[in-house]
């Protein structure tokens, strides 16, 4: 993959001003788009990529497409106000969230309106595949001929980066009697481009054999168990002729140690372990959402736990709510169960590794579109957890305005109920390499979720923290004793997503914290960060699926992974420890994160450029080629003192748990100080 932005054959435009304006935004974030006038069309249902230049013609009439209808909240402003006040530590209403039943009663559309919409869809030949108790949306499927007729639209095939997606060429519309009950429509396959944000060392590198005459010796660049354990000779770079080798994969014990778990334990009353203060997340439940489900997850995590000194999990500490394999849908567009299985393995191993005492609830979607929405609603509608880790995202903010507004309503429900949603920021930097323009990824760009960026982490031999830098790697191949391109190289090795949103106004909690040069009055991603670099990655256990039809697997093995898919659950696990030690449910945590960072600059590790350019040597196990990985080079995103658009306010550590346990105390005027 080239580091420089690709020239796309069919350039995908940024979200148009009209689509962006379809989201009405308040001072604290986004309010769902209001419904159109009765009988009017829904122009916000047309995604930015559904352009005549990308059209491949009409979609075959018998093709089945997933769609969603979003219903309006009863009181959109009230939902925003509630979400903001219960999350604001300086508010008298802080942590006074609503139960799911009270939130649904107060803000969800009426049962009659919902029944009318469902009846309309059924009467016109749709198959209903999901009706959440919140009644915020309906997930359904229908043949293209049926969808065209019901919504008075024309569904075409469109080319998106070489993938064919179905989308509307004409804005869909509804009869006046139904349109008045509907806030938005999604009849395109854009949501099925949702992808897990994991990476392995070497992902994206050419798999062609090494150059003739190049004789790299893999043993001279063997991976290291800690920073600098092994070094290897390199052609001169950044004033050096040797470089440390890439990390084999940090263990849970190393991550706990580097991020300060032992120091926090020693600082707790009773010198840890006493009075239930061991910082392990006990008493908390972290939910994880992905598509599909690994057939071997419980046995895999227990094999992993036995190898790395973690407690075994059972049917009480690890639970699943998953569809049966015969319910899996849209597998080709969603990259199949085998494409999502590593994500689940990374998520579970990361949460268990950082919060060994916490319970884990895995909820799988039947696909990577509406199935993920329904998985989220299963958690929110019964408040099955107060921390939800979501290591996936879209490519930029290219969902239709209607779909974005529908997602925001779900996020408002979470915040109003005191549930924190954590989303990975993405693995393609500012997305210019994929889109041709800069953009953060949604849902991470929403002001109602905590966006988790990425770092590269160096751990000392004794497990102590050495340094962190922003995750962004550029690789330069070494052959015949020289680099094949001028330093830093010509192969982009991934980097933390981030940057300025084009559709969300700056939330209150970022004002004064994010430099105006980055924000320009808009939401900026990320909020916080953790280890994501696959070349300083994390070891996981997995029995890889070898057949997506039968879901048979290969034997259990350990592999090294990174990506903001790793950073997100590492952060979620540490948030579980923070809730355990503070005795408080933090809910939507961004206001607290920014407030704590303002109160003390030592809670989060400020990730800044290093004086000496960091680099690692990497040998590809697939090709035998050797590379120099230059670090902290993330597209147009840069680390800096204070807030930056690669790592947010800094990297998460267990110090946050200690700070919250001491900082979250009642103020005389109400709220918390």
mmCIF file with all atom_site columns, N, CA and C in Angstrom, residues 11-13 45-55 154 156-160 165-170 188 398:
data_model
loop_
_atom_site.group_PDB
_atom_site.id
_atom_site.type_symbol
_atom_site.label_atom_id
_atom_site.label_alt_id
_atom_site.label_comp_id
_atom_site.label_asym_id
_atom_site.label_entity_id
_atom_site.label_seq_id
_atom_site.pdbx_PDB_ins_code
_atom_site.Cartn_x
_atom_site.Cartn_y
_atom_site.Cartn_z
_atom_site.occupancy
_atom_site.B_iso_or_equiv
_atom_site.pdbx_formal_charge
_atom_site.auth_seq_id
_atom_site.auth_comp_id
_atom_site.auth_asym_id
_atom_site.auth_atom_id
_atom_site.pdbx_PDB_model_num
ATOM 1  N N  . UNK A 1 11  ? -13.515 9.074  -8.055  1.00 0.00 ? 11  UNK A N  1
ATOM 2  C CA . UNK A 1 11  ? -13.292 9.806  -6.816  1.00 0.00 ? 11  UNK A CA 1
ATOM 3  C C  . UNK A 1 11  ? -14.579 9.871  -5.999  1.00 0.00 ? 11  UNK A C  1
ATOM 4  N N  . UNK A 1 12  ? -14.448 9.530  -4.729  1.00 0.00 ? 12  UNK A N  1
ATOM 5  C CA . UNK A 1 12  ? -15.587 9.580  -3.826  1.00 0.00 ? 12  UNK A CA 1
ATOM 6  C C  . UNK A 1 12  ? -15.582 10.937 -3.130  1.00 0.00 ? 12  UNK A C  1
ATOM 7  N N  . UNK A 1 13  ? -16.623 11.694 -3.318  1.00 0.00 ? 13  UNK A N  1
ATOM 8  C CA . UNK A 1 13  ? -16.663 13.045 -2.765  1.00 0.00 ? 13  UNK A CA 1
ATOM 9  C C  . UNK A 1 13  ? -16.953 13.026 -1.284  1.00 0.00 ? 13  UNK A C  1
ATOM 10 N N  . UNK A 1 45  ? -31.103 10.179 2.595   1.00 0.00 ? 45  UNK A N  1
ATOM 11 C CA . UNK A 1 45  ? -30.902 8.737  2.483   1.00 0.00 ? 45  UNK A CA 1
ATOM 12 C C  . UNK A 1 45  ? -29.919 8.378  1.377   1.00 0.00 ? 45  UNK A C  1
ATOM 13 N N  . UNK A 1 46  ? -29.524 9.349  0.575   1.00 0.00 ? 46  UNK A N  1
ATOM 14 C CA . UNK A 1 46  ? -28.597 9.088  -0.530  1.00 0.00 ? 46  UNK A CA 1
ATOM 15 C C  . UNK A 1 46  ? -27.168 9.283  -0.033  1.00 0.00 ? 46  UNK A C  1
ATOM 16 N N  . UNK A 1 47  ? -26.353 8.214  0.003   1.00 0.00 ? 47  UNK A N  1
ATOM 17 C CA . UNK A 1 47  ? -24.974 8.356  0.480   1.00 0.00 ? 47  UNK A CA 1
ATOM 18 C C  . UNK A 1 47  ? -24.118 9.124  -0.512  1.00 0.00 ? 47  UNK A C  1
ATOM 19 N N  . UNK A 1 48  ? -23.001 9.658  -0.031  1.00 0.00 ? 48  UNK A N  1
ATOM 20 C CA . UNK A 1 48  ? -22.145 10.506 -0.864  1.00 0.00 ? 48  UNK A CA 1
ATOM 21 C C  . UNK A 1 48  ? -21.533 9.772  -2.041  1.00 0.00 ? 48  UNK A C  1
ATOM 22 N N  . UNK A 1 49  ? -21.409 8.441  -1.942  1.00 0.00 ? 49  UNK A N  1
ATOM 23 C CA . UNK A 1 49  ? -20.778 7.690  -3.022  1.00 0.00 ? 49  UNK A CA 1
ATOM 24 C C  . UNK A 1 49  ? -21.758 7.274  -4.124  1.00 0.00 ? 49  UNK A C  1
ATOM 25 N N  . UNK A 1 50  ? -23.055 7.512  -3.926  1.00 0.00 ? 50  UNK A N  1
ATOM 26 C CA . UNK A 1 50  ? -24.056 7.136  -4.937  1.00 0.00 ? 50  UNK A CA 1
ATOM 27 C C  . UNK A 1 50  ? -24.125 8.223  -6.008  1.00 0.00 ? 50  UNK A C  1
ATOM 28 N N  . UNK A 1 51  ? -23.053 8.316  -6.795  1.00 0.00 ? 51  UNK A N  1
ATOM 29 C CA . UNK A 1 51  ? -22.903 9.340  -7.819  1.00 0.00 ? 51  UNK A CA 1
ATOM 30 C C  . UNK A 1 51  ? -23.058 8.733  -9.209  1.00 0.00 ? 51  UNK A C  1
ATOM 31 N N  . UNK A 1 52  ? -23.568 9.500  -10.161 1.00 0.00 ? 52  UNK A N  1
ATOM 32 C CA . UNK A 1 52  ? -23.681 8.972  -11.533 1.00 0.00 ? 52  UNK A CA 1
ATOM 33 C C  . UNK A 1 52  ? -22.349 8.450  -12.072 1.00 0.00 ? 52  UNK A C  1
ATOM 34 N N  . UNK A 1 53  ? -21.239 9.114  -11.696 1.00 0.00 ? 53  UNK A N  1
ATOM 35 C CA . UNK A 1 53  ? -19.929 8.688  -12.202 1.00 0.00 ? 53  UNK A CA 1
ATOM 36 C C  . UNK A 1 53  ? -19.543 7.300  -11.699 1.00 0.00 ? 53  UNK A C  1
ATOM 37 N N  . UNK A 1 54  ? -20.100 6.880  -10.562 1.00 0.00 ? 54  UNK A N  1
ATOM 38 C CA . UNK A 1 54  ? -19.775 5.574  -9.981  1.00 0.00 ? 54  UNK A CA 1
ATOM 39 C C  . UNK A 1 54  ? -20.787 4.492  -10.350 1.00 0.00 ? 54  UNK A C  1
ATOM 40 N N  . UNK A 1 55  ? -21.860 4.876  -11.023 1.00 0.00 ? 55  UNK A N  1
ATOM 41 C CA . UNK A 1 55  ? -22.946 3.934  -11.274 1.00 0.00 ? 55  UNK A CA 1
ATOM 42 C C  . UNK A 1 55  ? -22.546 2.862  -12.269 1.00 0.00 ? 55  UNK A C  1
ATOM 43 N N  . UNK A 1 154 ? -34.931 4.179  -7.265  1.00 0.00 ? 154 UNK A N  1
ATOM 44 C CA . UNK A 1 154 ? -34.248 3.327  -8.229  1.00 0.00 ? 154 UNK A CA 1
ATOM 45 C C  . UNK A 1 154 ? -32.921 2.921  -7.623  1.00 0.00 ? 154 UNK A C  1
ATOM 46 N N  . UNK A 1 156 ? -29.375 1.278  -7.754  1.00 0.00 ? 156 UNK A N  1
ATOM 47 C CA . UNK A 1 156 ? -28.327 0.974  -8.729  1.00 0.00 ? 156 UNK A CA 1
ATOM 48 C C  . UNK A 1 156 ? -27.146 0.305  -8.048  1.00 0.00 ? 156 UNK A C  1
ATOM 49 N N  . UNK A 1 157 ? -26.292 -0.304 -8.843  1.00 0.00 ? 157 UNK A N  1
ATOM 50 C CA . UNK A 1 157 ? -24.991 -0.770 -8.370  1.00 0.00 ? 157 UNK A CA 1
ATOM 51 C C  . UNK A 1 157 ? -23.983 0.355  -8.533  1.00 0.00 ? 157 UNK A C  1
ATOM 52 N N  . UNK A 1 158 ? -23.143 0.543  -7.511  1.00 0.00 ? 158 UNK A N  1
ATOM 53 C CA . UNK A 1 158 ? -22.115 1.580  -7.551  1.00 0.00 ? 158 UNK A CA 1
ATOM 54 C C  . UNK A 1 158 ? -20.768 0.968  -7.213  1.00 0.00 ? 158 UNK A C  1
ATOM 55 N N  . UNK A 1 159 ? -19.732 1.504  -7.835  1.00 0.00 ? 159 UNK A N  1
ATOM 56 C CA . UNK A 1 159 ? -18.381 1.061  -7.531  1.00 0.00 ? 159 UNK A CA 1
ATOM 57 C C  . UNK A 1 159 ? -17.807 1.907  -6.412  1.00 0.00 ? 159 UNK A C  1
ATOM 58 N N  . UNK A 1 160 ? -17.398 1.273  -5.324  1.00 0.00 ? 160 UNK A N  1
ATOM 59 C CA . UNK A 1 160 ? -16.739 1.964  -4.218  1.00 0.00 ? 160 UNK A CA 1
ATOM 60 C C  . UNK A 1 160 ? -15.406 1.266  -3.970  1.00 0.00 ? 160 UNK A C  1
ATOM 61 N N  . UNK A 1 165 ? -21.547 -1.873 -4.494  1.00 0.00 ? 165 UNK A N  1
ATOM 62 C CA . UNK A 1 165 ? -22.542 -1.657 -3.463  1.00 0.00 ? 165 UNK A CA 1
ATOM 63 C C  . UNK A 1 165 ? -23.850 -1.192 -4.098  1.00 0.00 ? 165 UNK A C  1
ATOM 64 N N  . UNK A 1 166 ? -24.947 -1.542 -3.476  1.00 0.00 ? 166 UNK A N  1
ATOM 65 C CA . UNK A 1 166 ? -26.265 -1.094 -3.921  1.00 0.00 ? 166 UNK A CA 1
ATOM 66 C C  . UNK A 1 166 ? -26.621 0.197  -3.197  1.00 0.00 ? 166 UNK A C  1
ATOM 67 N N  . UNK A 1 167 ? -27.163 1.157  -3.941  1.00 0.00 ? 167 UNK A N  1
ATOM 68 C CA . UNK A 1 167 ? -27.582 2.417  -3.338  1.00 0.00 ? 167 UNK A CA 1
ATOM 69 C C  . UNK A 1 167 ? -28.636 3.089  -4.193  1.00 0.00 ? 167 UNK A C  1
ATOM 70 N N  . UNK A 1 168 ? -29.341 4.083  -3.634  1.00 0.00 ? 168 UNK A N  1
ATOM 71 C CA . UNK A 1 168 ? -30.429 4.737  -4.368  1.00 0.00 ? 168 UNK A CA 1
ATOM 72 C C  . UNK A 1 168 ? -29.923 5.815  -5.323  1.00 0.00 ? 168 UNK A C  1
ATOM 73 N N  . UNK A 1 169 ? -30.383 5.757  -6.561  1.00 0.00 ? 169 UNK A N  1
ATOM 74 C CA . UNK A 1 169 ? -30.092 6.815  -7.520  1.00 0.00 ? 169 UNK A CA 1
ATOM 75 C C  . UNK A 1 169 ? -31.091 7.954  -7.383  1.00 0.00 ? 169 UNK A C  1
ATOM 76 N N  . UNK A 1 170 ? -32.230 7.652  -6.802  1.00 0.00 ? 170 UNK A N  1
ATOM 77 C CA . UNK A 1 170 ? -33.291 8.639  -6.561  1.00 0.00 ? 170 UNK A CA 1
ATOM 78 C C  . UNK A 1 170 ? -33.609 8.619  -5.075  1.00 0.00 ? 170 UNK A C  1
ATOM 79 N N  . UNK A 1 188 ? -29.225 1.455  1.365   1.00 0.00 ? 188 UNK A N  1
ATOM 80 C CA . UNK A 1 188 ? -27.968 1.245  0.652   1.00 0.00 ? 188 UNK A CA 1
ATOM 81 C C  . UNK A 1 188 ? -27.106 0.287  1.462   1.00 0.00 ? 188 UNK A C  1
ATOM 82 N N  . UNK A 1 398 ? -18.771 8.407  5.425   1.00 0.00 ? 398 UNK A N  1
ATOM 83 C CA . UNK A 1 398 ? -19.463 8.265  4.152   1.00 0.00 ? 398 UNK A CA 1
ATOM 84 C C  . UNK A 1 398 ? -20.847 7.638  4.253   1.00 0.00 ? 398 UNK A C  1
#
